[in-house]
């Protein structure tokens, strides 16, 4: 069983998708801790509901980013986690932290990267007039919203879409892609080759 820490900052719908898939018989990963940088978010309730240990590492209680990350690192190491999944975690991580977790730190982003990095992703997509968008699960590297891509899924952008409608459609695909990516990683099928990943066939 691959031990996973999920880092959150908000409602935690992707966390829920990971909780649900980990509850399936024979799923090769388990969530050992959920860590939030913001107290009282709904994601923490979801974790508690699933009997998963939670920790709040409130960034506001630390003098700087390094001190915050030292506490974050300690909480993760204490949990025994081997992989970190960022699921709506709204803090930028330093290169030092990211490099320490190289190829063991995963994020989900609501666009088809490398298009539309950063914030206001759906507004960016609508502004650009793309006819498809989607989501990306990728390994985290120091550059924001970059790194080897593990899973992507596309969804149509409809003429009637506003940012909320597009976000809702993409969120549904996020809830498929994150569990799928976690399974691939836990099965040892994701190999990082330079800036890309190679997905291996399942063992017979
Ligand atoms: C998702 O859209 C994810 O792609 C982005 O932040 C949002 C988090 O939503 N990184 P939730 O907290 O998982 O519901």
PDB file of C-alpha atoms and ligand atoms in Angstrom:
ATOM      1  CA  UNK A   1       0.000   0.000   0.000  1.00  0.00           C
ATOM      2  CA  UNK A   2       1.355   3.374  -0.988  1.00  0.00           C
ATOM      3  CA  UNK A   3       0.972   5.826   1.886  1.00  0.00           C
ATOM      4  CA  UNK A   4      -0.356   9.195   0.771  1.00  0.00           C
ATOM      5  CA  UNK A   5      -0.596  12.646   2.368  1.00  0.00           C
ATOM      6  CA  UNK A   6      -3.225  14.916   0.830  1.00  0.00           C
ATOM      7  CA  UNK A   7      -2.705  18.680   1.206  1.00  0.00           C
ATOM      8  CA  UNK A   8      -5.803  20.866   1.004  1.00  0.00           C
ATOM      9  CA  UNK A   9      -6.996  24.427   1.528  1.00  0.00           C
ATOM     10  CA  UNK A  10     -10.713  24.325   0.848  1.00  0.00           C
ATOM     11  CA  UNK A  11     -13.795  22.321  -0.020  1.00  0.00           C
ATOM     12  CA  UNK A  12     -11.898  19.099  -0.789  1.00  0.00           C
ATOM     13  CA  UNK A  13     -13.945  17.552  -3.570  1.00  0.00           C
ATOM     14  CA  UNK A  14     -10.785  16.065  -5.089  1.00  0.00           C
ATOM     15  CA  UNK A  15      -9.813  14.807  -1.642  1.00  0.00           C
ATOM     16  CA  UNK A  16     -13.236  13.123  -1.528  1.00  0.00           C
ATOM     17  CA  UNK A  17     -12.607  11.437  -4.876  1.00  0.00           C
ATOM     18  CA  UNK A  18      -9.306  10.098  -3.505  1.00  0.00           C
ATOM     19  CA  UNK A  19     -10.930   8.979  -0.231  1.00  0.00           C
ATOM     20  CA  UNK A  20     -13.625   7.144  -2.176  1.00  0.00           C
ATOM     21  CA  UNK A  21     -11.239   5.335  -4.494  1.00  0.00           C
ATOM     22  CA  UNK A  22      -8.916   4.367  -1.626  1.00  0.00           C
ATOM     23  CA  UNK A  23     -11.923   2.743   0.070  1.00  0.00           C
ATOM     24  CA  UNK A  24     -12.303   0.297  -2.801  1.00  0.00           C
ATOM     25  CA  UNK A  25     -11.115  -3.228  -2.109  1.00  0.00           C
ATOM     26  CA  UNK A  26      -7.623  -3.867  -3.488  1.00  0.00           C
ATOM     27  CA  UNK A  27      -6.879  -0.215  -4.238  1.00  0.00           C
ATOM     28  CA  UNK A  28      -3.091   0.027  -3.867  1.00  0.00           C
ATOM     29  CA  UNK A  29      -2.914   3.325  -1.912  1.00  0.00           C
ATOM     30  CA  UNK A  30      -4.151   4.660   1.425  1.00  0.00           C
ATOM     31  CA  UNK A  31      -4.447   8.209   2.703  1.00  0.00           C
ATOM     32  CA  UNK A  32      -2.537   8.404   5.973  1.00  0.00           C
ATOM     33  CA  UNK A  33      -3.021  12.105   6.633  1.00  0.00           C
ATOM     34  CA  UNK A  34      -4.845  15.173   5.392  1.00  0.00           C
ATOM     35  CA  UNK A  35      -3.093  18.465   6.056  1.00  0.00           C
ATOM     36  CA  UNK A  36      -4.672  21.882   5.611  1.00  0.00           C
ATOM     37  CA  UNK A  37      -3.001  25.263   5.796  1.00  0.00           C
ATOM     38  CA  UNK A  38      -6.379  26.819   6.664  1.00  0.00           C
ATOM     39  CA  UNK A  39      -8.385  25.851   9.770  1.00  0.00           C
ATOM     40  CA  UNK A  40     -12.027  24.782   9.569  1.00  0.00           C
ATOM     41  CA  UNK A  41     -12.200  24.028   5.852  1.00  0.00           C
ATOM     42  CA  UNK A  42     -14.707  21.446   4.645  1.00  0.00           C
ATOM     43  CA  UNK A  43     -11.893  19.168   3.410  1.00  0.00           C
ATOM     44  CA  UNK A  44     -10.946  18.519   7.050  1.00  0.00           C
ATOM     45  CA  UNK A  45     -14.488  17.413   7.792  1.00  0.00           C
ATOM     46  CA  UNK A  46     -14.405  15.017   4.872  1.00  0.00           C
ATOM     47  CA  UNK A  47     -11.188  13.488   6.236  1.00  0.00           C
ATOM     48  CA  UNK A  48     -12.573  13.182   9.749  1.00  0.00           C
ATOM     49  CA  UNK A  49     -15.710  11.581   8.344  1.00  0.00           C
ATOM     50  CA  UNK A  50     -13.480   8.944   6.720  1.00  0.00           C
ATOM     51  CA  UNK A  51     -11.460   8.439   9.944  1.00  0.00           C
ATOM     52  CA  UNK A  52      -8.311   9.909   8.441  1.00  0.00           C
ATOM     53  CA  UNK A  53      -5.914  11.809  10.703  1.00  0.00           C
ATOM     54  CA  UNK A  54      -5.865  15.545  10.055  1.00  0.00           C
ATOM     55  CA  UNK A  55      -3.414  18.314  10.861  1.00  0.00           C
ATOM     56  CA  UNK A  56      -3.700  22.051  10.408  1.00  0.00           C
ATOM     57  CA  UNK A  57      -0.410  23.762   9.597  1.00  0.00           C
ATOM     58  CA  UNK A  58      -1.607  27.349   9.489  1.00  0.00           C
ATOM     59  CA  UNK A  59       0.766  29.403   7.350  1.00  0.00           C
ATOM     60  CA  UNK A  60      -0.295  32.541   9.210  1.00  0.00           C
ATOM     61  CA  UNK A  61       1.361  31.232  12.363  1.00  0.00           C
ATOM     62  CA  UNK A  62       4.830  31.142  10.814  1.00  0.00           C
ATOM     63  CA  UNK A  63       7.313  33.951  10.272  1.00  0.00           C
ATOM     64  CA  UNK A  64       8.118  32.941   6.704  1.00  0.00           C
ATOM     65  CA  UNK A  65       7.632  30.317   4.022  1.00  0.00           C
ATOM     66  CA  UNK A  66      10.624  28.256   5.168  1.00  0.00           C
ATOM     67  CA  UNK A  67       9.321  27.975   8.723  1.00  0.00           C
ATOM     68  CA  UNK A  68       5.876  27.012   7.413  1.00  0.00           C
ATOM     69  CA  UNK A  69       7.375  24.339   5.171  1.00  0.00           C
ATOM     70  CA  UNK A  70       9.532  22.957   7.990  1.00  0.00           C
ATOM     71  CA  UNK A  71       6.350  22.330   9.973  1.00  0.00           C
ATOM     72  CA  UNK A  72       4.619  20.920   6.900  1.00  0.00           C
ATOM     73  CA  UNK A  73       7.541  18.589   6.223  1.00  0.00           C
ATOM     74  CA  UNK A  74       7.525  17.407   9.855  1.00  0.00           C
ATOM     75  CA  UNK A  75       3.796  16.597   9.709  1.00  0.00           C
ATOM     76  CA  UNK A  76       4.199  14.686   6.457  1.00  0.00           C
ATOM     77  CA  UNK A  77       7.231  12.716   7.627  1.00  0.00           C
ATOM     78  CA  UNK A  78       5.484  11.879  10.891  1.00  0.00           C
ATOM     79  CA  UNK A  79       2.556  10.422   8.966  1.00  0.00           C
ATOM     80  CA  UNK A  80       4.839   8.046   7.095  1.00  0.00           C
ATOM     81  CA  UNK A  81       3.551   9.300   3.735  1.00  0.00           C
ATOM     82  CA  UNK A  82       5.565   8.339   0.669  1.00  0.00           C
ATOM     83  CA  UNK A  83       3.616  10.482  -1.796  1.00  0.00           C
ATOM     84  CA  UNK A  84       2.028  13.918  -1.480  1.00  0.00           C
ATOM     85  CA  UNK A  85      -1.117  14.806  -3.424  1.00  0.00           C
ATOM     86  CA  UNK A  86      -1.949  18.503  -3.615  1.00  0.00           C
ATOM     87  CA  UNK A  87      -5.717  18.827  -3.875  1.00  0.00           C
ATOM     88  CA  UNK A  88      -6.712  22.457  -4.010  1.00  0.00           C
ATOM     89  CA  UNK A  89      -3.720  23.415  -1.837  1.00  0.00           C
ATOM     90  CA  UNK A  90      -3.386  27.168  -2.273  1.00  0.00           C
ATOM     91  CA  UNK A  91       0.174  27.837  -1.093  1.00  0.00           C
ATOM     92  CA  UNK A  92       3.140  28.048  -3.409  1.00  0.00           C
ATOM     93  CA  UNK A  93       5.841  25.604  -2.326  1.00  0.00           C
ATOM     94  CA  UNK A  94       9.515  26.590  -2.469  1.00  0.00           C
ATOM     95  CA  UNK A  95      12.004  24.883  -4.757  1.00  0.00           C
ATOM     96  CA  UNK A  96      13.664  23.417  -1.662  1.00  0.00           C
ATOM     97  CA  UNK A  97      10.473  21.635  -0.610  1.00  0.00           C
ATOM     98  CA  UNK A  98       9.546  20.595  -4.141  1.00  0.00           C
ATOM     99  CA  UNK A  99      12.999  19.168  -4.860  1.00  0.00           C
ATOM    100  CA  UNK A 100      12.950  17.185  -1.635  1.00  0.00           C
ATOM    101  CA  UNK A 101       9.782  15.469  -2.868  1.00  0.00           C
ATOM    102  CA  UNK A 102      10.838  15.155  -6.478  1.00  0.00           C
ATOM    103  CA  UNK A 103       8.688  12.623  -8.367  1.00  0.00           C
ATOM    104  CA  UNK A 104       6.702  12.048  -5.144  1.00  0.00           C
ATOM    105  CA  UNK A 105       4.631  15.248  -5.235  1.00  0.00           C
ATOM    106  CA  UNK A 106       1.565  15.463  -7.449  1.00  0.00           C
ATOM    107  CA  UNK A 107      -0.897  18.237  -8.262  1.00  0.00           C
ATOM    108  CA  UNK A 108      -4.157  18.572 -10.150  1.00  0.00           C
ATOM    109  CA  UNK A 109      -4.809  21.640 -12.271  1.00  0.00           C
ATOM    110  CA  UNK A 110      -8.096  22.517 -14.002  1.00  0.00           C
ATOM    111  CA  UNK A 111      -6.749  23.040 -17.529  1.00  0.00           C
ATOM    112  CA  UNK A 112      -4.940  21.099 -20.191  1.00  0.00           C
ATOM    113  CA  UNK A 113      -1.411  22.141 -19.252  1.00  0.00           C
ATOM    114  CA  UNK A 114       0.722  23.783 -20.509  1.00  0.00           C
ATOM    115  CA  UNK A 115      -2.252  25.996 -21.392  1.00  0.00           C
ATOM    116  CA  UNK A 116      -3.684  28.340 -18.749  1.00  0.00           C
ATOM    117  CA  UNK A 117      -1.397  28.197 -15.754  1.00  0.00           C
ATOM    118  CA  UNK A 118      -1.988  30.095 -12.538  1.00  0.00           C
ATOM    119  CA  UNK A 119      -5.269  31.512 -11.274  1.00  0.00           C
ATOM    120  CA  UNK A 120      -8.555  32.351 -13.059  1.00  0.00           C
ATOM    121  CA  UNK A 121      -7.953  29.362 -15.278  1.00  0.00           C
ATOM    122  CA  UNK A 122     -11.489  29.098 -16.660  1.00  0.00           C
ATOM    123  CA  UNK A 123     -11.667  32.800 -17.425  1.00  0.00           C
ATOM    124  CA  UNK A 124      -8.374  32.409 -19.302  1.00  0.00           C
ATOM    125  CA  UNK A 125      -9.795  29.504 -21.319  1.00  0.00           C
ATOM    126  CA  UNK A 126     -12.999  31.390 -22.175  1.00  0.00           C
ATOM    127  CA  UNK A 127     -11.004  34.476 -23.086  1.00  0.00           C
ATOM    128  CA  UNK A 128      -8.792  32.437 -25.417  1.00  0.00           C
ATOM    129  CA  UNK A 129     -11.863  30.924 -27.079  1.00  0.00           C
ATOM    130  CA  UNK A 130     -10.647  27.337 -26.860  1.00  0.00           C
ATOM    131  CA  UNK A 131     -13.222  24.707 -27.799  1.00  0.00           C
ATOM    132  CA  UNK A 132     -11.865  22.096 -25.396  1.00  0.00           C
ATOM    133  CA  UNK A 133     -10.373  22.395 -21.951  1.00  0.00           C
ATOM    134  CA  UNK A 134      -9.891  19.835 -19.206  1.00  0.00           C
ATOM    135  CA  UNK A 135      -7.640  18.876 -16.357  1.00  0.00           C
ATOM    136  CA  UNK A 136      -4.101  17.686 -15.759  1.00  0.00           C
ATOM    137  CA  UNK A 137      -2.526  15.594 -13.030  1.00  0.00           C
ATOM    138  CA  UNK A 138       1.208  16.198 -12.996  1.00  0.00           C
ATOM    139  CA  UNK A 139       4.333  15.879 -10.883  1.00  0.00           C
ATOM    140  CA  UNK A 140       5.251  19.166  -9.264  1.00  0.00           C
ATOM    141  CA  UNK A 141       8.470  20.960 -10.191  1.00  0.00           C
ATOM    142  CA  UNK A 142       9.635  24.345  -8.942  1.00  0.00           C
ATOM    143  CA  UNK A 143       8.005  26.167 -11.890  1.00  0.00           C
ATOM    144  CA  UNK A 144       4.316  26.640 -11.080  1.00  0.00           C
ATOM    145  CA  UNK A 145       1.864  24.425 -13.028  1.00  0.00           C
ATOM    146  CA  UNK A 146       4.658  22.673 -14.897  1.00  0.00           C
ATOM    147  CA  UNK A 147       6.144  19.212 -14.526  1.00  0.00           C
ATOM    148  CA  UNK A 148       5.764  15.741 -16.034  1.00  0.00           C
ATOM    149  CA  UNK A 149       2.136  15.064 -16.989  1.00  0.00           C
ATOM    150  CA  UNK A 150       0.593  11.844 -15.673  1.00  0.00           C
ATOM    151  CA  UNK A 151      -3.091  11.989 -16.730  1.00  0.00           C
ATOM    152  CA  UNK A 152      -5.191  14.471 -18.707  1.00  0.00           C
ATOM    153  CA  UNK A 153      -8.824  14.482 -19.746  1.00  0.00           C
ATOM    154  CA  UNK A 154     -10.516  16.922 -22.064  1.00  0.00           C
ATOM    155  CA  UNK A 155     -14.035  18.351 -21.863  1.00  0.00           C
ATOM    156  CA  UNK A 156     -15.870  20.500 -24.393  1.00  0.00           C
ATOM    157  CA  UNK A 157     -16.184  24.245 -23.897  1.00  0.00           C
ATOM    158  CA  UNK A 158     -19.761  25.142 -24.828  1.00  0.00           C
ATOM    159  CA  UNK A 159     -20.898  28.457 -26.316  1.00  0.00           C
ATOM    160  CA  UNK A 160     -23.152  29.045 -23.327  1.00  0.00           C
ATOM    161  CA  UNK A 161     -20.383  28.479 -20.753  1.00  0.00           C
ATOM    162  CA  UNK A 162     -19.407  30.962 -18.123  1.00  0.00           C
ATOM    163  CA  UNK A 163     -16.454  30.270 -15.825  1.00  0.00           C
ATOM    164  CA  UNK A 164     -18.648  28.476 -13.268  1.00  0.00           C
ATOM    165  CA  UNK A 165     -20.248  26.163 -15.816  1.00  0.00           C
ATOM    166  CA  UNK A 166     -16.882  25.255 -17.310  1.00  0.00           C
ATOM    167  CA  UNK A 167     -15.358  24.770 -13.845  1.00  0.00           C
ATOM    168  CA  UNK A 168     -18.158  22.383 -12.886  1.00  0.00           C
ATOM    169  CA  UNK A 169     -17.685  20.285 -16.035  1.00  0.00           C
ATOM    170  CA  UNK A 170     -13.918  20.143 -15.514  1.00  0.00           C
ATOM    171  CA  UNK A 171     -14.322  19.296 -11.826  1.00  0.00           C
ATOM    172  CA  UNK A 172     -16.200  16.128 -12.811  1.00  0.00           C
ATOM    173  CA  UNK A 173     -13.277  15.087 -14.949  1.00  0.00           C
ATOM    174  CA  UNK A 174     -10.856  15.956 -12.132  1.00  0.00           C
ATOM    175  CA  UNK A 175     -12.686  13.469  -9.939  1.00  0.00           C
ATOM    176  CA  UNK A 176     -11.971  10.758 -12.523  1.00  0.00           C
ATOM    177  CA  UNK A 177      -8.391  11.736 -13.306  1.00  0.00           C
ATOM    178  CA  UNK A 178      -6.953  12.092  -9.819  1.00  0.00           C
ATOM    179  CA  UNK A 179      -7.971   8.583  -8.703  1.00  0.00           C
ATOM    180  CA  UNK A 180      -6.727   7.219 -12.019  1.00  0.00           C
ATOM    181  CA  UNK A 181      -3.346   8.928 -11.616  1.00  0.00           C
ATOM    182  CA  UNK A 182      -3.022   7.741  -8.025  1.00  0.00           C
ATOM    183  CA  UNK A 183      -3.694   4.183  -9.116  1.00  0.00           C
ATOM    184  CA  UNK A 184      -1.067   4.371 -11.858  1.00  0.00           C
ATOM    185  CA  UNK A 185       1.525   5.738  -9.424  1.00  0.00           C
ATOM    186  CA  UNK A 186       0.663   3.233  -6.698  1.00  0.00           C
ATOM    187  CA  UNK A 187       0.920   0.372  -9.187  1.00  0.00           C
ATOM    188  CA  UNK A 188       4.415   1.566 -10.044  1.00  0.00           C
ATOM    189  CA  UNK A 189       3.421   2.229 -13.649  1.00  0.00           C
ATOM    190  CA  UNK A 190       4.530   5.864 -13.903  1.00  0.00           C
ATOM    191  CA  UNK A 191       8.119   6.419 -14.880  1.00  0.00           C
ATOM    192  CA  UNK A 192       9.495   9.936 -15.053  1.00  0.00           C
ATOM    193  CA  UNK A 193      11.693  10.333 -18.102  1.00  0.00           C
ATOM    194  CA  UNK A 194      13.155  13.820 -18.180  1.00  0.00           C
ATOM    195  CA  UNK A 195      10.277  16.294 -18.514  1.00  0.00           C
ATOM    196  CA  UNK A 196       7.697  13.608 -19.340  1.00  0.00           C
ATOM    197  CA  UNK A 197       6.263  10.424 -17.934  1.00  0.00           C
ATOM    198  CA  UNK A 198       6.062   7.018 -19.546  1.00  0.00           C
ATOM    199  CA  UNK A 199       3.067   4.934 -18.454  1.00  0.00           C
ATOM    200  CA  UNK A 200       3.857   1.241 -18.314  1.00  0.00           C
ATOM    201  CA  UNK A 201       1.394  -1.523 -19.166  1.00  0.00           C
ATOM    202  CA  UNK A 202      -0.202  -3.235 -16.153  1.00  0.00           C
ATOM    203  CA  UNK A 203       1.638  -6.290 -14.803  1.00  0.00           C
ATOM    204  CA  UNK A 204       0.063  -9.501 -16.116  1.00  0.00           C
TER     205      UNK A 204
HETATM  206  C1  LIG B   1      -9.693  22.111  -8.295  1.00  0.00           C
HETATM  207  O1  LIG B   1     -10.289  22.726  -9.389  1.00  0.00           O
HETATM  208  C2  LIG B   1      -8.233  21.835  -8.561  1.00  0.00           C
HETATM  209  O2  LIG B   1      -7.964  21.514  -9.882  1.00  0.00           O
HETATM  210  C3  LIG B   1      -7.592  23.137  -8.204  1.00  0.00           C
HETATM  211  O3  LIG B   1      -8.299  23.600  -7.086  1.00  0.00           O
HETATM  212  C4  LIG B   1      -9.622  23.053  -7.096  1.00  0.00           C
HETATM  213  C5  LIG B   1      -9.801  22.347  -5.785  1.00  0.00           C
HETATM  214  O4  LIG B   1     -11.120  21.916  -5.601  1.00  0.00           O
HETATM  215  N1  LIG B   1      -6.169  22.947  -7.988  1.00  0.00           N
HETATM  216  P1  LIG B   1     -11.461  20.920  -4.418  1.00  0.00           P
HETATM  217  O5  LIG B   1     -11.003  21.591  -3.119  1.00  0.00           O
HETATM  218  O6  LIG B   1     -10.730  19.634  -4.646  1.00  0.00           O
HETATM  219  O7  LIG B   1     -12.944  20.750  -4.446  1.00  0.00           O
END
